[in-house]
Structures are given as C-alpha cells and as structure tokens.
Amino acid sequence: MDNFIGIGCSIAAAFFWAIAVILYRKSGESIAPMPLNLLKCLLTTGLLIPTLLAAGVDFIPRQPASTWFLLGLSGFIGIALADTLFFMALQRLNAGMTAVVDCLYLPFIMLLSFLFLNESLGIQGLFGGALVCTAILTGASFRQNAGCDTRGFLMGIFCGVAAVFLIAVSIVMVKELLDTTHVLWVSFVRMAAGTTGLFCLAVFQGNRKKLFADLFPVTAWRTALPATFFGNYLAMLTWLVGMKYTLVSVAAILNQLSTVFIFMLSVIFLKEAPTVPRIAATILAVVGAILVASASGQ
C-alpha cells in the first residue's frame, strides 16, 4: 500500500507542478527571478504554518542537530539556490526548452541514488525510465525556442542544468530522514531554511531596494499566488510523500511526467495544436510510467 501511495503522490506532484510552471512563466514577465522566488517562499511558508497547526505537528520536535543541519542545507540548496536558477532559466527559455533541460533531473537522481542510496530499478524499470525520457524529449524537441539571443539561450541552459542538479542533490541528501520524520515538518524546515537563506542573499544584493520593491506588483501576485499553491504547496508535499513511500529513482521518473502534463495543459488552455509528436510523447510516457510502477512493486 505504501508503494501505491508513493506512486500516486509522485504523479500528482508532476501534475501540480505542470500547472505551476505555466503560471510561473506568466509571473516571470513582470517580476525578476529572485524576488519571484522570495515571494513564492514567503507564500508557501504562510501556507505551511496553519497546515502544521491543523495536523498537530510540532514545529520544534526533538531531533538531533545533524537532522536540523541536513534539512536546512537541503532547503538552502534546493529552494534558495535551485529555484532561483530555475526561474532564471524559465525567464530565458520557453516551456519546451526548459522541459528538455529538466529531463536531466531523472539521470541526476538515478546517479545520486545509485551512488549514495544503493537503489536499483532493474531492466524493466530502466526501460520504463528510458521511455519516459524519450517521450519528454520527443515532445519538447519540436517546440520552437522562445526567441532569445544566443547568449541568453546558453545562460538559460546553464541555469537550468545547475538548478536540476541542485534539486536532485537536495532531495537525495534527506531521503533517509524522510523515513523517520514527518513530511510536513520536513517541508516546513526546508522551506524556512530556503526562505532565510534567500532573504540573506537578497540583503547582500546591490539592487536590494528594487528587489524588495518587486515583491508587490499586483499583476505578479495574480499568477504567483495560484502558482505557489499548486507548485510549492501541493506539489512539494506530494513530491516529498512520493519520495518517502517509494524509491527515489521511481519517484523521479514519475515526476518527469510533468513535462507531458505541461504539453496537455497548453493544448487545453493555450489552444496549442495537439501535434503528432505531442501525442506520441504522451503515449510513450504513459507506457513508461506503467512499466516503472509495475517494476517498483516487484
């Protein structure tokens, strides 16, 4: 049963994140990456506090210093640094190209979990993962670039690769802690650490007055609020639950379905044509996800 919970939550996290990416792409038109990330962190922390109170979770449980340190470091790496880099990539690249870069999340996770967690998917799981990656690359490679210059394009690629690697590092380093701690508390500590670290980084920025002023444009809040709820509240919680109840590598593969969901949502809400590559990508991804899910249950 735990494995099915992990699989279901990993797929749900992918869907919620797909919604958020579309909304964040819109928010990025009126607010810079760092203030957008800080706004997202503040809103998410504000959502997590009443959630912990309602669930009766202790804000300061008795945990060894090493646990607090690892979670804090994970939050700084995966939220303060990685999310800012992700927004920088999203601002420079369109959704399709960002999705291609995001495919690196899977091999990064699988490599790190193999090296540090001794996880293995087996042949069937690896084949399913290859199908999901093929699906994402098939769909994303046929999308045109957003029209930025070569320098901006390369900077977007660099920021995207760095963001994906740091996110992978941040979750693998706390995987074992998820087995012995409450998911809500882990989410809160990581987000609090990420918010604190991001605020400290912002204070030392030369244009910090403009940075903090950029937190309050009404147009950004209209999309940032729902994006935060779906992407950094619902998606983050289901993402961590998925990591807790199934293999990190399995959850990572299922998380990659977010790219396919982005394609589907863009067809529905942005009226983009459902081309043959998009349909092929969806079929490949579904088959791959089924293979991964069945392999993890063996």
PDB file of C-alpha atoms in Angstrom:
ATOM      1  CA  MET A   1       0.000   0.000   0.000  1.00  0.00           C
ATOM      2  CA  ASP A   2       2.813   2.412   0.851  1.00  0.00           C
ATOM      3  CA  ASN A   3       4.297   1.897  -2.605  1.00  0.00           C
ATOM      4  CA  PHE A   4       0.982   2.780  -4.289  1.00  0.00           C
ATOM      5  CA  ILE A   5       0.757   5.927  -2.141  1.00  0.00           C
ATOM      6  CA  GLY A   6       4.269   6.903  -3.235  1.00  0.00           C
ATOM      7  CA  ILE A   7       3.483   6.303  -6.916  1.00  0.00           C
ATOM      8  CA  GLY A   8       0.180   8.197  -6.768  1.00  0.00           C
ATOM      9  CA  CYS A   9       1.720  11.165  -4.975  1.00  0.00           C
ATOM     10  CA  SER A  10       4.638  11.302  -7.419  1.00  0.00           C
ATOM     11  CA  ILE A  11       2.232  11.507 -10.370  1.00  0.00           C
ATOM     12  CA  ALA A  12       0.108  14.113  -8.551  1.00  0.00           C
ATOM     13  CA  ALA A  13       3.236  16.184  -7.869  1.00  0.00           C
ATOM     14  CA  ALA A  14       4.026  16.151 -11.586  1.00  0.00           C
ATOM     15  CA  PHE A  15       0.530  17.393 -12.445  1.00  0.00           C
ATOM     16  CA  PHE A  16       0.530  20.155  -9.825  1.00  0.00           C
ATOM     17  CA  TRP A  17       3.985  21.282 -10.927  1.00  0.00           C
ATOM     18  CA  ALA A  18       2.864  21.452 -14.561  1.00  0.00           C
ATOM     19  CA  ILE A  19       0.115  23.873 -13.569  1.00  0.00           C
ATOM     20  CA  ALA A  20       2.611  25.943 -11.601  1.00  0.00           C
ATOM     21  CA  VAL A  21       5.151  26.140 -14.446  1.00  0.00           C
ATOM     22  CA  ILE A  22       2.599  27.695 -16.772  1.00  0.00           C
ATOM     23  CA  LEU A  23       1.646  30.221 -14.103  1.00  0.00           C
ATOM     24  CA  TYR A  24       5.259  30.964 -13.137  1.00  0.00           C
ATOM     25  CA  ARG A  25       6.124  31.533 -16.790  1.00  0.00           C
ATOM     26  CA  LYS A  26       3.449  34.234 -16.812  1.00  0.00           C
ATOM     27  CA  SER A  27       4.656  35.702 -13.500  1.00  0.00           C
ATOM     28  CA  GLY A  28       8.199  35.921 -14.856  1.00  0.00           C
ATOM     29  CA  GLU A  29       7.047  38.518 -17.373  1.00  0.00           C
ATOM     30  CA  SER A  30       6.582  41.096 -14.605  1.00  0.00           C
ATOM     31  CA  ILE A  31       8.931  40.062 -11.766  1.00  0.00           C
ATOM     32  CA  ALA A  32      12.619  39.052 -11.670  1.00  0.00           C
ATOM     33  CA  PRO A  33      13.709  35.512 -10.644  1.00  0.00           C
ATOM     34  CA  MET A  34      14.999  36.252  -7.131  1.00  0.00           C
ATOM     35  CA  PRO A  35      12.029  38.331  -5.910  1.00  0.00           C
ATOM     36  CA  LEU A  36       9.695  35.799  -7.546  1.00  0.00           C
ATOM     37  CA  ASN A  37      11.402  33.013  -5.609  1.00  0.00           C
ATOM     38  CA  LEU A  38      11.301  35.029  -2.375  1.00  0.00           C
ATOM     39  CA  LEU A  39       7.608  35.772  -2.913  1.00  0.00           C
ATOM     40  CA  LYS A  40       6.989  32.083  -3.549  1.00  0.00           C
ATOM     41  CA  CYS A  41       8.872  31.122  -0.377  1.00  0.00           C
ATOM     42  CA  LEU A  42       7.005  33.600   1.816  1.00  0.00           C
ATOM     43  CA  LEU A  43       3.631  32.473   0.488  1.00  0.00           C
ATOM     44  CA  THR A  44       4.497  28.792   0.894  1.00  0.00           C
ATOM     45  CA  THR A  45       5.727  29.292   4.458  1.00  0.00           C
ATOM     46  CA  GLY A  46       2.478  31.112   5.209  1.00  0.00           C
ATOM     47  CA  LEU A  47       0.534  28.089   3.924  1.00  0.00           C
ATOM     48  CA  LEU A  48       2.622  25.531   5.807  1.00  0.00           C
ATOM     49  CA  ILE A  49       2.277  27.138   9.241  1.00  0.00           C
ATOM     50  CA  PRO A  50      -1.517  26.635   9.581  1.00  0.00           C
ATOM     51  CA  THR A  51      -1.144  23.216   7.935  1.00  0.00           C
ATOM     52  CA  LEU A  52       1.246  22.076  10.666  1.00  0.00           C
ATOM     53  CA  LEU A  53      -1.029  23.520  13.342  1.00  0.00           C
ATOM     54  CA  ALA A  54      -4.066  21.729  11.904  1.00  0.00           C
ATOM     55  CA  ALA A  55      -2.156  18.443  11.697  1.00  0.00           C
ATOM     56  CA  GLY A  56      -0.829  18.792  15.232  1.00  0.00           C
ATOM     57  CA  VAL A  57       2.787  18.613  14.100  1.00  0.00           C
ATOM     58  CA  ASP A  58       5.385  20.031  16.491  1.00  0.00           C
ATOM     59  CA  PHE A  59       7.319  22.923  14.994  1.00  0.00           C
ATOM     60  CA  ILE A  60      10.419  22.156  17.092  1.00  0.00           C
ATOM     61  CA  PRO A  61      10.493  18.404  17.723  1.00  0.00           C
ATOM     62  CA  ARG A  62      13.343  16.660  19.470  1.00  0.00           C
ATOM     63  CA  GLN A  63      15.704  15.882  16.623  1.00  0.00           C
ATOM     64  CA  PRO A  64      19.490  15.597  16.582  1.00  0.00           C
ATOM     65  CA  ALA A  65      21.460  18.594  15.373  1.00  0.00           C
ATOM     66  CA  SER A  66      22.550  16.627  12.319  1.00  0.00           C
ATOM     67  CA  THR A  67      18.916  16.320  11.185  1.00  0.00           C
ATOM     68  CA  TRP A  68      18.305  20.046  11.504  1.00  0.00           C
ATOM     69  CA  PHE A  69      21.554  20.777   9.670  1.00  0.00           C
ATOM     70  CA  LEU A  70      20.821  18.407   6.766  1.00  0.00           C
ATOM     71  CA  LEU A  71      17.278  19.696   6.306  1.00  0.00           C
ATOM     72  CA  GLY A  72      18.450  23.289   6.498  1.00  0.00           C
ATOM     73  CA  LEU A  73      21.210  22.667   3.976  1.00  0.00           C
ATOM     74  CA  SER A  74      18.745  20.819   1.726  1.00  0.00           C
ATOM     75  CA  GLY A  75      16.370  23.786   1.854  1.00  0.00           C
ATOM     76  CA  PHE A  76      19.093  26.304   1.055  1.00  0.00           C
ATOM     77  CA  ILE A  77      20.413  24.240  -1.866  1.00  0.00           C
ATOM     78  CA  GLY A  78      17.077  23.066  -3.254  1.00  0.00           C
ATOM     79  CA  ILE A  79      14.982  26.199  -2.651  1.00  0.00           C
ATOM     80  CA  ALA A  80      17.116  29.326  -2.252  1.00  0.00           C
ATOM     81  CA  LEU A  81      19.637  28.409  -4.944  1.00  0.00           C
ATOM     82  CA  ALA A  82      17.956  25.863  -7.234  1.00  0.00           C
ATOM     83  CA  ASP A  83      14.570  27.554  -7.517  1.00  0.00           C
ATOM     84  CA  THR A  84      16.141  30.933  -8.280  1.00  0.00           C
ATOM     85  CA  LEU A  85      18.217  29.318 -11.014  1.00  0.00           C
ATOM     86  CA  PHE A  86      15.101  27.572 -12.322  1.00  0.00           C
ATOM     87  CA  PHE A  87      13.226  30.879 -12.592  1.00  0.00           C
ATOM     88  CA  MET A  88      16.237  32.386 -14.371  1.00  0.00           C
ATOM     89  CA  ALA A  89      16.116  29.523 -16.885  1.00  0.00           C
ATOM     90  CA  LEU A  90      12.347  29.780 -17.296  1.00  0.00           C
ATOM     91  CA  GLN A  91      12.673  33.506 -17.964  1.00  0.00           C
ATOM     92  CA  ARG A  92      15.180  32.896 -20.779  1.00  0.00           C
ATOM     93  CA  LEU A  93      13.774  29.706 -22.321  1.00  0.00           C
ATOM     94  CA  ASN A  94      10.284  28.724 -23.374  1.00  0.00           C
ATOM     95  CA  ALA A  95       8.439  25.877 -21.678  1.00  0.00           C
ATOM     96  CA  GLY A  96       9.563  23.327 -24.267  1.00  0.00           C
ATOM     97  CA  MET A  97      13.266  24.032 -23.933  1.00  0.00           C
ATOM     98  CA  THR A  98      13.008  24.216 -20.159  1.00  0.00           C
ATOM     99  CA  ALA A  99      11.373  20.790 -20.253  1.00  0.00           C
ATOM    100  CA  VAL A 100      14.296  19.382 -22.232  1.00  0.00           C
ATOM    101  CA  VAL A 101      16.762  20.653 -19.610  1.00  0.00           C
ATOM    102  CA  ASP A 102      14.505  19.363 -16.835  1.00  0.00           C
ATOM    103  CA  CYS A 103      14.943  15.838 -18.230  1.00  0.00           C
ATOM    104  CA  LEU A 104      18.360  15.854 -16.551  1.00  0.00           C
ATOM    105  CA  TYR A 105      16.559  15.580 -13.192  1.00  0.00           C
ATOM    106  CA  LEU A 106      15.963  11.887 -13.818  1.00  0.00           C
ATOM    107  CA  PRO A 107      19.548  10.809 -14.636  1.00  0.00           C
ATOM    108  CA  PHE A 108      20.886  13.039 -11.864  1.00  0.00           C
ATOM    109  CA  ILE A 109      18.531  11.433  -9.326  1.00  0.00           C
ATOM    110  CA  MET A 110      19.245   7.908 -10.564  1.00  0.00           C
ATOM    111  CA  LEU A 111      23.007   8.504 -10.471  1.00  0.00           C
ATOM    112  CA  LEU A 112      22.973  10.012  -6.987  1.00  0.00           C
ATOM    113  CA  SER A 113      20.581   7.384  -5.561  1.00  0.00           C
ATOM    114  CA  PHE A 114      22.765   4.638  -7.056  1.00  0.00           C
ATOM    115  CA  LEU A 115      25.934   6.142  -5.592  1.00  0.00           C
ATOM    116  CA  PHE A 116      24.629   7.052  -2.137  1.00  0.00           C
ATOM    117  CA  LEU A 117      21.423   5.044  -1.519  1.00  0.00           C
ATOM    118  CA  ASN A 118      22.230   1.758  -3.262  1.00  0.00           C
ATOM    119  CA  GLU A 119      18.973   1.874  -5.234  1.00  0.00           C
ATOM    120  CA  SER A 120      18.441  -0.049  -8.463  1.00  0.00           C
ATOM    121  CA  LEU A 121      15.448  -0.178 -10.792  1.00  0.00           C
ATOM    122  CA  GLY A 122      16.285  -3.311 -12.743  1.00  0.00           C
ATOM    123  CA  ILE A 123      15.977  -3.749 -16.501  1.00  0.00           C
ATOM    124  CA  GLN A 124      12.202  -3.169 -16.668  1.00  0.00           C
ATOM    125  CA  GLY A 125      12.377  -0.049 -14.569  1.00  0.00           C
ATOM    126  CA  LEU A 126      15.286   1.324 -16.551  1.00  0.00           C
ATOM    127  CA  PHE A 127      13.448   0.637 -19.817  1.00  0.00           C
ATOM    128  CA  GLY A 128      10.355   2.412 -18.478  1.00  0.00           C
ATOM    129  CA  GLY A 129      12.506   5.348 -17.443  1.00  0.00           C
ATOM    130  CA  ALA A 130      14.061   5.456 -20.904  1.00  0.00           C
ATOM    131  CA  LEU A 131      10.565   5.580 -22.433  1.00  0.00           C
ATOM    132  CA  VAL A 132       9.569   8.492 -20.209  1.00  0.00           C
ATOM    133  CA  CYS A 133      12.742  10.390 -21.134  1.00  0.00           C
ATOM    134  CA  THR A 134      12.169   9.620 -24.816  1.00  0.00           C
ATOM    135  CA  ALA A 135       8.597  10.882 -24.509  1.00  0.00           C
ATOM    136  CA  ILE A 136       9.709  14.142 -22.933  1.00  0.00           C
ATOM    137  CA  LEU A 137      12.455  14.719 -25.480  1.00  0.00           C
ATOM    138  CA  THR A 138      10.127  13.831 -28.356  1.00  0.00           C
ATOM    139  CA  GLY A 139       7.526  16.360 -27.292  1.00  0.00           C
ATOM    140  CA  ALA A 140       9.901  19.098 -26.195  1.00  0.00           C
ATOM    141  CA  SER A 141      12.294  18.948 -29.146  1.00  0.00           C
ATOM    142  CA  PHE A 142       9.556  20.003 -31.560  1.00  0.00           C
ATOM    143  CA  ARG A 143       8.779  23.203 -29.686  1.00  0.00           C
ATOM    144  CA  GLN A 144      10.407  26.350 -31.009  1.00  0.00           C
ATOM    145  CA  ASN A 145      12.757  28.400 -28.877  1.00  0.00           C
ATOM    146  CA  ALA A 146      11.392  31.477 -27.128  1.00  0.00           C
ATOM    147  CA  GLY A 147      13.356  33.831 -29.358  1.00  0.00           C
ATOM    148  CA  CYS A 148      16.164  34.942 -27.036  1.00  0.00           C
ATOM    149  CA  ASP A 149      19.672  35.582 -28.336  1.00  0.00           C
ATOM    150  CA  THR A 150      22.473  33.014 -28.213  1.00  0.00           C
ATOM    151  CA  ARG A 151      23.965  34.402 -25.000  1.00  0.00           C
ATOM    152  CA  GLY A 152      20.598  34.357 -23.250  1.00  0.00           C
ATOM    153  CA  PHE A 153      19.852  30.884 -24.566  1.00  0.00           C
ATOM    154  CA  LEU A 154      23.152  29.459 -23.295  1.00  0.00           C
ATOM    155  CA  MET A 155      22.715  31.202 -19.945  1.00  0.00           C
ATOM    156  CA  GLY A 156      19.246  29.706 -19.683  1.00  0.00           C
ATOM    157  CA  ILE A 157      20.639  26.227 -20.391  1.00  0.00           C
ATOM    158  CA  PHE A 158      23.370  26.692 -17.784  1.00  0.00           C
ATOM    159  CA  CYS A 159      20.927  27.934 -15.135  1.00  0.00           C
ATOM    160  CA  GLY A 160      18.529  25.097 -15.895  1.00  0.00           C
ATOM    161  CA  VAL A 161      21.186  22.378 -15.653  1.00  0.00           C
ATOM    162  CA  ALA A 162      22.537  23.830 -12.401  1.00  0.00           C
ATOM    163  CA  ALA A 163      19.018  24.074 -10.936  1.00  0.00           C
ATOM    164  CA  VAL A 164      18.134  20.475 -11.794  1.00  0.00           C
ATOM    165  CA  PHE A 165      21.387  19.133 -10.335  1.00  0.00           C
ATOM    166  CA  LEU A 166      20.975  21.085  -7.087  1.00  0.00           C
ATOM    167  CA  ILE A 167      17.356  19.916  -6.705  1.00  0.00           C
ATOM    168  CA  ALA A 168      18.478  16.306  -7.141  1.00  0.00           C
ATOM    169  CA  VAL A 169      21.225  16.758  -4.546  1.00  0.00           C
ATOM    170  CA  SER A 170      18.844  18.415  -2.083  1.00  0.00           C
ATOM    171  CA  ILE A 171      16.348  15.532  -2.090  1.00  0.00           C
ATOM    172  CA  VAL A 172      18.799  12.613  -2.137  1.00  0.00           C
ATOM    173  CA  MET A 173      20.641  14.018   0.878  1.00  0.00           C
ATOM    174  CA  VAL A 174      17.479  13.871   3.029  1.00  0.00           C
ATOM    175  CA  LYS A 175      15.880  10.692   1.638  1.00  0.00           C
ATOM    176  CA  GLU A 176      16.778   8.622   4.699  1.00  0.00           C
ATOM    177  CA  LEU A 177      15.396  11.329   7.013  1.00  0.00           C
ATOM    178  CA  LEU A 178      12.005  11.067   5.280  1.00  0.00           C
ATOM    179  CA  ASP A 179      11.710   7.524   6.617  1.00  0.00           C
ATOM    180  CA  THR A 180      11.835   8.686  10.248  1.00  0.00           C
ATOM    181  CA  THR A 181      10.378  12.215  10.254  1.00  0.00           C
ATOM    182  CA  HIS A 182       7.019  13.824   9.468  1.00  0.00           C
ATOM    183  CA  VAL A 183       6.718  15.026   5.879  1.00  0.00           C
ATOM    184  CA  LEU A 184       5.012  18.286   6.880  1.00  0.00           C
ATOM    185  CA  TRP A 185       7.783  19.114   9.328  1.00  0.00           C
ATOM    186  CA  VAL A 186      10.437  18.336   6.715  1.00  0.00           C
ATOM    187  CA  SER A 187       8.639  20.598   4.237  1.00  0.00           C
ATOM    188  CA  PHE A 188       8.437  23.420   6.767  1.00  0.00           C
ATOM    189  CA  VAL A 189      12.085  23.228   7.843  1.00  0.00           C
ATOM    190  CA  ARG A 190      13.332  23.074   4.241  1.00  0.00           C
ATOM    191  CA  MET A 191      11.125  25.993   3.228  1.00  0.00           C
ATOM    192  CA  ALA A 192      12.055  28.057   6.300  1.00  0.00           C
ATOM    193  CA  ALA A 193      15.747  27.434   5.655  1.00  0.00           C
ATOM    194  CA  GLY A 194      15.348  28.255   1.969  1.00  0.00           C
ATOM    195  CA  THR A 195      13.443  31.449   2.738  1.00  0.00           C
ATOM    196  CA  THR A 196      16.004  32.565   5.323  1.00  0.00           C
ATOM    197  CA  GLY A 197      18.902  31.801   3.014  1.00  0.00           C
ATOM    198  CA  LEU A 198      17.248  33.575   0.098  1.00  0.00           C
ATOM    199  CA  PHE A 199      16.500  36.626   2.245  1.00  0.00           C
ATOM    200  CA  CYS A 200      20.161  36.786   3.312  1.00  0.00           C
ATOM    201  CA  LEU A 201      21.262  36.559  -0.313  1.00  0.00           C
ATOM    202  CA  ALA A 202      18.829  39.322  -1.242  1.00  0.00           C
ATOM    203  CA  VAL A 203      20.109  41.629   1.502  1.00  0.00           C
ATOM    204  CA  PHE A 204      23.611  41.491   0.040  1.00  0.00           C
ATOM    205  CA  GLN A 205      22.413  42.311  -3.474  1.00  0.00           C
ATOM    206  CA  GLY A 206      23.474  45.717  -4.783  1.00  0.00           C
ATOM    207  CA  ASN A 207      19.941  46.421  -6.028  1.00  0.00           C
ATOM    208  CA  ARG A 208      18.161  45.110  -2.936  1.00  0.00           C
ATOM    209  CA  LYS A 209      15.763  48.084  -2.756  1.00  0.00           C
ATOM    210  CA  LYS A 210      14.442  47.345  -6.227  1.00  0.00           C
ATOM    211  CA  LEU A 211      14.455  43.618  -5.449  1.00  0.00           C
ATOM    212  CA  PHE A 212      12.178  44.011  -2.431  1.00  0.00           C
ATOM    213  CA  ALA A 213      10.026  46.567  -4.259  1.00  0.00           C
ATOM    214  CA  ASP A 214       9.459  43.981  -6.996  1.00  0.00           C
ATOM    215  CA  LEU A 215       7.699  41.742  -4.481  1.00  0.00           C
ATOM    216  CA  PHE A 216       4.482  43.716  -4.703  1.00  0.00           C
ATOM    217  CA  PRO A 217       3.318  44.172  -8.317  1.00  0.00           C
ATOM    218  CA  VAL A 218      -0.364  43.236  -8.471  1.00  0.00           C
ATOM    219  CA  THR A 219      -0.011  41.523 -11.842  1.00  0.00           C
ATOM    220  CA  ALA A 220       2.635  39.143 -10.475  1.00  0.00           C
ATOM    221  CA  TRP A 221       0.536  38.216  -7.443  1.00  0.00           C
ATOM    222  CA  ARG A 222      -2.406  37.226  -9.652  1.00  0.00           C
ATOM    223  CA  THR A 223      -0.403  34.356 -11.087  1.00  0.00           C
ATOM    224  CA  ALA A 224       2.190  33.871  -8.320  1.00  0.00           C
ATOM    225  CA  LEU A 225      -0.450  33.072  -5.680  1.00  0.00           C
ATOM    226  CA  PRO A 226      -2.061  30.137  -7.506  1.00  0.00           C
ATOM    227  CA  ALA A 227       1.340  29.032  -8.830  1.00  0.00           C
ATOM    228  CA  THR A 228       2.677  28.878  -5.283  1.00  0.00           C
ATOM    229  CA  PHE A 229      -0.359  26.938  -4.044  1.00  0.00           C
ATOM    230  CA  PHE A 230      -0.093  24.317  -6.782  1.00  0.00           C
ATOM    231  CA  GLY A 231       3.660  24.231  -7.316  1.00  0.00           C
ATOM    232  CA  ASN A 232       5.209  24.820  -3.900  1.00  0.00           C
ATOM    233  CA  TYR A 233       2.490  23.658  -1.547  1.00  0.00           C
ATOM    234  CA  LEU A 234       0.557  20.807  -3.141  1.00  0.00           C
ATOM    235  CA  ALA A 235       3.377  19.724  -5.468  1.00  0.00           C
ATOM    236  CA  MET A 236       6.046  19.914  -2.772  1.00  0.00           C
ATOM    237  CA  LEU A 237       4.013  17.925  -0.248  1.00  0.00           C
ATOM    238  CA  THR A 238       3.053  15.216  -2.729  1.00  0.00           C
ATOM    239  CA  TRP A 239       6.632  15.191  -4.067  1.00  0.00           C
ATOM    240  CA  LEU A 240       8.073  14.511  -0.598  1.00  0.00           C
ATOM    241  CA  VAL A 241       5.396  11.905   0.193  1.00  0.00           C
ATOM    242  CA  GLY A 242       6.235  10.197  -3.085  1.00  0.00           C
ATOM    243  CA  MET A 243       9.929  10.184  -2.176  1.00  0.00           C
ATOM    244  CA  LYS A 244       9.081   8.840   1.288  1.00  0.00           C
ATOM    245  CA  TYR A 245       6.960   5.866   0.214  1.00  0.00           C
ATOM    246  CA  THR A 246       8.725   4.673  -2.940  1.00  0.00           C
ATOM    247  CA  LEU A 247      12.237   4.524  -4.341  1.00  0.00           C
ATOM    248  CA  VAL A 248      13.792   7.897  -5.101  1.00  0.00           C
ATOM    249  CA  SER A 249      14.546   6.775  -8.650  1.00  0.00           C
ATOM    250  CA  VAL A 250      10.944   5.588  -9.214  1.00  0.00           C
ATOM    251  CA  ALA A 251       9.510   8.844  -7.875  1.00  0.00           C
ATOM    252  CA  ALA A 252      11.920  10.806 -10.074  1.00  0.00           C
ATOM    253  CA  ILE A 253      10.769   9.026 -13.221  1.00  0.00           C
ATOM    254  CA  LEU A 254       7.104   9.611 -12.416  1.00  0.00           C
ATOM    255  CA  ASN A 255       7.854  13.246 -11.564  1.00  0.00           C
ATOM    256  CA  GLN A 256       9.099  13.661 -15.139  1.00  0.00           C
ATOM    257  CA  LEU A 257       5.516  13.231 -16.341  1.00  0.00           C
ATOM    258  CA  SER A 258       5.142  16.922 -15.503  1.00  0.00           C
ATOM    259  CA  THR A 259       6.521  17.728 -18.960  1.00  0.00           C
ATOM    260  CA  VAL A 260       3.799  15.697 -20.654  1.00  0.00           C
ATOM    261  CA  PHE A 261       1.200  17.364 -18.428  1.00  0.00           C
ATOM    262  CA  ILE A 262       2.576  20.748 -19.494  1.00  0.00           C
ATOM    263  CA  PHE A 263       2.009  19.807 -23.127  1.00  0.00           C
ATOM    264  CA  MET A 264      -1.550  18.660 -22.374  1.00  0.00           C
ATOM    265  CA  LEU A 265      -2.431  21.787 -20.388  1.00  0.00           C
ATOM    266  CA  SER A 266      -1.009  24.031 -23.099  1.00  0.00           C
ATOM    267  CA  VAL A 267      -3.310  22.358 -25.624  1.00  0.00           C
ATOM    268  CA  ILE A 268      -6.341  22.849 -23.385  1.00  0.00           C
ATOM    269  CA  PHE A 269      -5.698  26.333 -22.016  1.00  0.00           C
ATOM    270  CA  LEU A 270      -3.295  27.888 -24.521  1.00  0.00           C
ATOM    271  CA  LYS A 271      -5.020  26.403 -27.578  1.00  0.00           C
ATOM    272  CA  GLU A 272      -1.788  24.922 -28.950  1.00  0.00           C
ATOM    273  CA  ALA A 273      -2.224  22.265 -31.648  1.00  0.00           C
ATOM    274  CA  PRO A 274      -2.071  18.613 -30.481  1.00  0.00           C
ATOM    275  CA  THR A 275       0.618  17.591 -32.981  1.00  0.00           C
ATOM    276  CA  VAL A 276       1.803  14.055 -33.746  1.00  0.00           C
ATOM    277  CA  PRO A 277       4.979  14.480 -31.615  1.00  0.00           C
ATOM    278  CA  ARG A 278       2.852  15.593 -28.664  1.00  0.00           C
ATOM    279  CA  ILE A 279       0.522  12.587 -28.986  1.00  0.00           C
ATOM    280  CA  ALA A 280       3.484  10.214 -29.387  1.00  0.00           C
ATOM    281  CA  ALA A 281       5.134  11.703 -26.307  1.00  0.00           C
ATOM    282  CA  THR A 282       2.007  11.187 -24.217  1.00  0.00           C
ATOM    283  CA  ILE A 283       1.663   7.526 -25.259  1.00  0.00           C
ATOM    284  CA  LEU A 284       5.345   6.788 -24.602  1.00  0.00           C
ATOM    285  CA  ALA A 285       5.202   8.481 -21.209  1.00  0.00           C
ATOM    286  CA  VAL A 286       2.107   6.571 -20.071  1.00  0.00           C
ATOM    287  CA  VAL A 287       3.625   3.224 -21.127  1.00  0.00           C
ATOM    288  CA  GLY A 288       6.902   4.110 -19.437  1.00  0.00           C
ATOM    289  CA  ALA A 289       5.173   5.160 -16.223  1.00  0.00           C
ATOM    290  CA  ILE A 290       3.241   1.871 -16.120  1.00  0.00           C
ATOM    291  CA  LEU A 291       6.459  -0.117 -16.582  1.00  0.00           C
ATOM    292  CA  VAL A 292       8.200   1.825 -13.816  1.00  0.00           C
ATOM    293  CA  ALA A 293       5.248   1.442 -11.437  1.00  0.00           C
ATOM    294  CA  SER A 294       4.982  -2.300 -12.040  1.00  0.00           C
ATOM    295  CA  ALA A 295       8.739  -2.782 -11.716  1.00  0.00           C
ATOM    296  CA  SER A 296       8.784  -0.997  -8.346  1.00  0.00           C
ATOM    297  CA  GLY A 297       6.071  -3.270  -6.998  1.00  0.00           C
ATOM    298  CA  GLN A 298       8.020  -6.443  -7.699  1.00  0.00           C
TER     299      GLN A 298
END
